[in-house]
Coordinates of C-alpha atoms in Angstrom, one line a residue:
M1 CA 27.3 84.0 -86.3
K2 CA 26.0 87.7 -86.3
N3 CA 29.5 88.9 -87.2
L4 CA 29.4 86.7 -90.2
I5 CA 26.2 88.2 -91.4
A6 CA 27.4 91.7 -90.9
T7 CA 30.6 90.9 -93.0
L8 CA 28.4 89.5 -95.8
L9 CA 26.3 92.7 -95.8
L10 CA 29.4 94.9 -96.1
A11 CA 30.6 92.7 -99.0
A12 CA 27.3 93.2 -100.7
L13 CA 27.5 96.9 -100.3
F14 CA 31.0 96.8 -101.6
F15 CA 30.1 94.9 -104.6
S16 CA 26.9 96.7 -105.4
C17 CA 28.1 97.5 -108.7
V18 CA 28.7 93.9 -109.7
P19 CA 26.8 92.2 -112.5
R20 CA 23.3 90.8 -111.8
N21 CA 24.1 87.2 -112.0
Q22 CA 26.8 87.6 -109.5
Y23 CA 24.6 89.5 -107.3
E24 CA 22.0 86.7 -107.2
S25 CA 24.7 84.2 -106.4
I26 CA 25.8 86.4 -103.5
V27 CA 22.2 86.7 -102.3
T28 CA 21.7 83.0 -102.5
E29 CA 24.8 82.4 -100.5
R30 CA 23.7 85.0 -98.0
N31 CA 20.3 83.4 -97.6
Y32 CA 22.0 80.0 -97.1
Y33 CA 24.3 81.4 -94.3
R34 CA 21.4 83.2 -92.8
N35 CA 19.3 80.0 -92.7
Q36 CA 22.3 78.1 -91.2
S37 CA 22.7 80.9 -88.6
A38 CA 19.0 80.8 -87.7
L39 CA 19.2 77.1 -87.5
A40 CA 22.2 77.1 -85.2
D41 CA 20.6 79.7 -83.0
S42 CA 17.4 77.5 -82.8
L43 CA 19.4 74.5 -81.9
A44 CA 21.3 76.4 -79.3
D45 CA 18.1 77.7 -77.7
Q46 CA 16.6 74.2 -77.8
R47 CA 19.7 72.8 -76.3
A48 CA 19.7 75.4 -73.5
I49 CA 16.0 74.7 -72.9
S50 CA 16.7 71.0 -72.8
S51 CA 19.6 71.5 -70.5
Y52 CA 17.5 73.6 -68.1
D53 CA 14.7 71.0 -68.2
E54 CA 17.2 68.2 -67.5
V55 CA 18.6 70.1 -64.5
D56 CA 15.1 70.9 -63.2
L57 CA 14.0 67.3 -63.7
T58 CA 17.1 66.0 -61.9
G59 CA 16.3 68.2 -59.0
S60 CA 12.7 67.0 -58.8
E61 CA 13.8 63.3 -59.0
L62 CA 16.4 64.0 -56.3
T63 CA 13.8 65.6 -54.1
Q64 CA 11.5 62.8 -54.8
R65 CA 14.3 60.3 -54.1
I66 CA 15.1 62.0 -50.8
R67 CA 11.5 61.9 -49.8
Q68 CA 11.3 58.2 -50.7
V69 CA 14.5 57.5 -48.7
E70 CA 13.1 59.5 -45.7
A71 CA 9.8 57.5 -46.0
L72 CA 11.7 54.2 -46.3
T73 CA 13.9 55.2 -43.3
A74 CA 10.7 56.0 -41.2
T75 CA 9.3 52.7 -42.3
N76 CA 12.5 50.9 -41.4
V77 CA 12.6 52.5 -38.0
S78 CA 8.9 51.5 -37.4
L79 CA 9.6 48.0 -38.5
N80 CA 12.7 47.8 -36.3
K81 CA 10.7 49.0 -33.3
S82 CA 7.9 46.5 -34.1
Y83 CA 10.5 43.7 -34.4
Q84 CA 12.1 44.7 -31.1
D85 CA 8.6 44.7 -29.5
L86 CA 7.9 41.3 -31.0
E87 CA 11.2 39.9 -29.8
A88 CA 10.6 41.2 -26.3
R89 CA 7.1 39.6 -26.4
Y90 CA 8.5 36.4 -27.7
N91 CA 11.1 36.3 -24.9
E92 CA 8.4 37.0 -22.3
L93 CA 6.1 34.3 -23.7
L94 CA 9.1 31.9 -23.8
G95 CA 9.9 32.6 -20.2
Q96 CA 6.3 32.1 -19.3
S97 CA 6.2 28.8 -21.1
Q98 CA 9.4 27.6 -19.5
S99 CA 8.0 28.6 -16.1
M100 CA 4.7 26.8 -16.8
L101 CA 6.5 23.7 -18.1
S102 CA 8.7 23.7 -14.9
E103 CA 5.6 24.1 -12.7
N104 CA 3.7 21.4 -14.7
G105 CA 6.7 19.1 -14.4
T106 CA 6.9 19.6 -10.7
E107 CA 3.1 19.1 -10.5
V108 CA 3.3 15.9 -12.6
T109 CA 6.2 14.6 -10.4
G110 CA 4.2 15.3 -7.3
L111 CA 1.1 13.6 -8.8
Q112 CA 3.1 10.6 -9.7
Q113 CA 4.6 10.4 -6.3
S114 CA 1.2 10.7 -4.7
L115 CA -0.2 8.1 -7.0
A116 CA 2.7 5.7 -6.1
E117 CA 1.9 6.4 -2.4
R118 CA -1.8 5.7 -2.9
S119 CA -1.0 2.5 -4.8
A120 CA 1.3 1.4 -2.0
Q121 CA -1.5 2.2 0.5
V122 CA -4.0 0.3 -1.5
S123 CA -1.7 -2.7 -1.8
A124 CA -1.1 -2.6 1.9
R125 CA -4.9 -2.4 2.6
E126 CA -5.5 -5.3 0.1
Q127 CA -2.8 -7.4 1.9
E128 CA -4.3 -6.5 5.2
L129 CA -7.8 -7.5 4.0
R130 CA -6.5 -10.8 2.6
Q131 CA -4.8 -11.5 6.0
L132 CA -7.9 -10.6 7.9
E133 CA -9.8 -12.9 5.6
L134 CA -7.3 -15.7 6.3
D135 CA -7.5 -14.9 10.1
L136 CA -11.3 -15.1 10.0
Q137 CA -11.2 -18.4 8.1
A138 CA -8.7 -19.8 10.6
R139 CA -10.8 -18.7 13.6
Q140 CA -13.9 -20.2 12.0
E141 CA -12.1 -23.5 11.5
A142 CA -10.8 -23.4 15.1
I143 CA -14.3 -22.7 16.4
E144 CA -15.7 -25.6 14.3
R145 CA -13.0 -27.9 15.7
I146 CA -13.9 -26.8 19.2
E147 CA -17.6 -27.3 18.6
G148 CA -16.9 -30.7 17.0
D149 CA -15.2 -31.7 20.2
Y150 CA -17.9 -30.3 22.4
T151 CA -21.0 -32.3 23.2
P152 CA -23.7 -31.0 25.6
A153 CA -24.6 -32.9 28.8
G154 CA -27.2 -35.6 28.2
G155 CA -26.2 -36.1 24.6
G156 CA -27.7 -34.3 21.7
Q157 CA -26.3 -32.1 19.0
P158 CA -23.6 -29.4 19.7
V159 CA -24.9 -25.9 20.0
S160 CA -23.5 -23.6 17.3
Y161 CA -21.1 -20.9 18.3
G162 CA -23.0 -17.7 19.0
T163 CA -26.3 -19.4 19.6
V164 CA -28.0 -18.3 22.8
S165 CA -29.4 -21.3 24.6
R166 CA -32.5 -21.0 26.7
D167 CA -31.2 -23.6 29.1
P168 CA -27.7 -22.8 30.4
G169 CA -27.3 -26.3 31.4
L170 CA -27.2 -27.5 27.8
R171 CA -24.0 -25.7 27.2
P172 CA -21.3 -26.0 29.9
P173 CA -18.2 -23.9 29.8
L174 CA -15.4 -24.8 27.5
S175 CA -12.7 -27.1 28.8
G176 CA -9.2 -25.8 29.5
S177 CA -7.7 -27.3 26.3
Q178 CA -10.4 -25.7 24.3
N179 CA -10.0 -22.3 25.8
A180 CA -6.2 -22.6 25.2
A181 CA -6.6 -23.6 21.6
L182 CA -9.0 -20.8 20.9
K183 CA -6.7 -18.2 22.6
L184 CA -3.7 -19.7 20.7
N185 CA -5.5 -19.3 17.4
T186 CA -6.4 -15.7 18.3
I187 CA -2.7 -15.0 19.1
Q188 CA -1.6 -16.6 15.8
N189 CA -3.9 -14.4 13.8
D190 CA -2.8 -11.3 15.7
L191 CA 0.9 -12.0 15.1
N192 CA 0.3 -12.9 11.5
Q193 CA -1.4 -9.5 10.9
L194 CA 1.3 -7.6 12.9
L195 CA 4.2 -9.1 11.0
A196 CA 2.5 -8.7 7.6
N197 CA 1.9 -4.9 8.3
A198 CA 5.5 -4.6 9.5
G199 CA 6.6 -4.9 5.8
L200 CA 8.9 -8.0 6.5
P201 CA 9.8 -10.2 3.6
G202 CA 7.4 -13.1 3.4
K203 CA 10.1 -15.8 3.8
S204 CA 11.8 -14.0 6.7
Y205 CA 9.3 -15.1 9.4
I206 CA 7.1 -18.1 10.2
V207 CA 4.1 -18.2 12.6
A208 CA 2.8 -21.8 13.0
P209 CA 1.4 -24.2 15.6
A210 CA 4.1 -26.2 17.4
G211 CA 2.2 -28.9 19.2
N212 CA -0.6 -28.8 21.8
N213 CA -1.2 -25.3 23.2
R214 CA 2.1 -24.0 21.7
L215 CA 2.8 -21.6 18.9
Q216 CA 6.2 -20.9 17.3
V217 CA 7.3 -17.6 15.8
S218 CA 10.6 -17.9 13.8
L219 CA 12.3 -14.6 12.8
A220 CA 15.3 -14.4 10.5
E221 CA 18.4 -12.7 12.0
G222 CA 18.1 -9.8 9.6
N223 CA 14.7 -8.9 11.1
L224 CA 16.3 -8.2 14.4
S225 CA 20.0 -7.3 14.0
T226 CA 22.4 -5.9 11.5
D227 CA 25.6 -7.1 13.1
G228 CA 24.4 -10.5 14.4
F229 CA 24.5 -9.6 18.0
T230 CA 23.0 -6.2 18.9
V231 CA 19.3 -5.7 18.4
S232 CA 18.9 -3.0 15.6
Q233 CA 16.5 0.0 15.8
A234 CA 14.1 -1.8 13.4
G235 CA 14.4 -4.9 15.5
Q236 CA 13.5 -3.0 18.6
Q237 CA 10.4 -1.5 17.0
L238 CA 9.4 -5.0 15.8
L239 CA 9.7 -6.5 19.3
R240 CA 7.9 -3.5 20.8
R241 CA 4.9 -4.1 18.6
M242 CA 4.9 -7.7 19.4
A243 CA 5.1 -7.1 23.1
M244 CA 2.2 -4.7 22.9
T245 CA 0.1 -7.4 21.3
L246 CA 1.3 -10.2 23.6
R247 CA 0.5 -8.1 26.8
N248 CA -3.1 -8.8 26.1
Y249 CA -2.5 -12.4 27.0
P250 CA -0.8 -12.3 30.4
S251 CA -0.9 -16.0 31.0
V252 CA 1.2 -16.9 28.0
E253 CA 4.7 -18.3 28.7
Y254 CA 7.7 -17.7 26.4
T255 CA 10.7 -19.7 25.4
I256 CA 13.3 -17.8 23.3
I257 CA 15.8 -19.9 21.5
G258 CA 18.7 -18.5 19.5
H259 CA 20.4 -20.5 16.6
A260 CA 23.8 -20.3 15.0
D261 CA 24.7 -20.9 11.4
G262 CA 27.4 -23.6 11.8
A263 CA 30.0 -21.6 9.9
N264 CA 32.2 -21.9 13.0
P265 CA 32.8 -25.5 14.0
N266 CA 33.3 -24.5 17.6
A267 CA 30.3 -25.8 19.3
L268 CA 30.9 -24.0 22.6
R269 CA 31.2 -20.7 20.8
A270 CA 28.0 -21.4 18.9
Y271 CA 26.2 -22.1 22.1
E272 CA 27.4 -18.9 23.7
D273 CA 26.6 -16.8 20.6
S274 CA 23.1 -18.2 20.2
T275 CA 22.4 -17.8 23.9
D276 CA 23.6 -14.2 24.0
K277 CA 21.3 -13.4 21.1
A278 CA 18.3 -14.9 22.7
I279 CA 19.0 -13.0 26.0
N280 CA 19.2 -9.7 24.1
V281 CA 15.8 -10.5 22.6
A282 CA 14.3 -11.5 26.0
Q283 CA 15.7 -8.3 27.5
Q284 CA 13.9 -6.2 24.8
L285 CA 10.6 -8.0 25.4
V286 CA 10.9 -7.4 29.2
N287 CA 11.7 -3.7 28.6
Y288 CA 8.5 -3.5 26.5
G289 CA 6.2 -4.9 29.2
L290 CA 6.3 -8.7 29.2
D291 CA 6.6 -10.5 32.5
P292 CA 10.2 -11.6 32.9
A293 CA 9.0 -14.6 35.2
K294 CA 7.3 -16.1 32.1
I295 CA 10.3 -15.8 29.9
T296 CA 13.1 -18.4 29.4
A297 CA 16.0 -17.7 27.1
G298 CA 18.7 -20.0 25.7
G299 CA 20.6 -21.2 22.6
K300 CA 20.9 -24.4 20.6
G301 CA 24.1 -23.4 18.8
F302 CA 24.1 -25.0 15.3
Y303 CA 22.4 -28.3 16.4
S304 CA 19.0 -27.4 15.1
P305 CA 19.5 -26.4 11.5
V306 CA 16.6 -25.9 9.1
A307 CA 18.9 -25.8 6.0
D308 CA 22.3 -26.9 4.7
S309 CA 25.0 -24.9 6.6
S310 CA 27.5 -25.6 3.9
T311 CA 26.0 -22.8 1.7
P312 CA 25.6 -19.0 2.4
T313 CA 21.9 -19.3 1.8
G314 CA 21.5 -22.2 4.2
Q315 CA 23.6 -20.4 6.8
A316 CA 21.4 -17.3 6.5
A317 CA 18.3 -19.5 7.0
N318 CA 19.8 -21.2 10.1
R319 CA 20.7 -17.8 11.8
R320 CA 17.3 -17.3 13.4
M321 CA 15.4 -16.6 16.6
D322 CA 12.6 -18.8 17.6
I323 CA 10.0 -17.6 20.2
L324 CA 7.8 -20.4 21.5
L325 CA 4.5 -19.3 23.0
T326 CA 2.7 -21.7 25.5
V327 CA -0.8 -21.1 26.6
P328 CA -1.5 -23.0 29.8
E329 CA -4.9 -24.9 30.0

């Protein structure tokens, strides 16, 4: 642009001798180009300044952006560390919760088992108390029967049981049959309590009077044997407990009778089998302390059934062991 101005000046000097109107036209044209040149230079300078500002502004923004990225990176690292810490804490708490749940489950199971055992013990105690109540009632009835049969010498009213008489002559000793009845009643109560505490099914045994001075104990075969011949371990324990109780009454005599079910029509075989079973039971009672001189063992085969032998249920009922206890007067 400066070269153009210099050219115009040279032209003006060259044409200095031109007419005035032409000169003014040339001046006007010079001023126009001068103004255009100044305007171009101004725009160039402004554009350069703008360009410099833009470069400087872009650098500041970049620095600011870098700082923001660094800050965000640091924040992300911190958040990631916090997340990892929270995850580790969560896993720790989860493990503790699972451990506590496992321990609580084991504790609850133990408490439930303890509660079931306590309930079973309470039920057994209730059953024992009911049996004792029945035994007491039976003894009272036996005493009342004995007192009803007893009349003091010289007439008069019977003296109540447990009453102390000032005159011993008013109450003579009980008769032999009365003593036997009282002892038999005591034995019955003892055996009822023993069998009830043994946990046997209610219909698998019977303890009942069987005539004057005699008591019958009937035991289902399953209470004594698992194979029908050999006395089982549970059967031996049951007979041992019975023998321990019956040893308190040394005068009692025993008749042990085995029974067959009638499934085999061979009468001789039924006699042999039922007798062998009775002998096995008698041997166990002797081993546990009963006097063998007071025990008689035998079998009736299938000739004394208590149920229909044509059915399995009836056959099971007929396979039994009867122990007859006789109290001498």
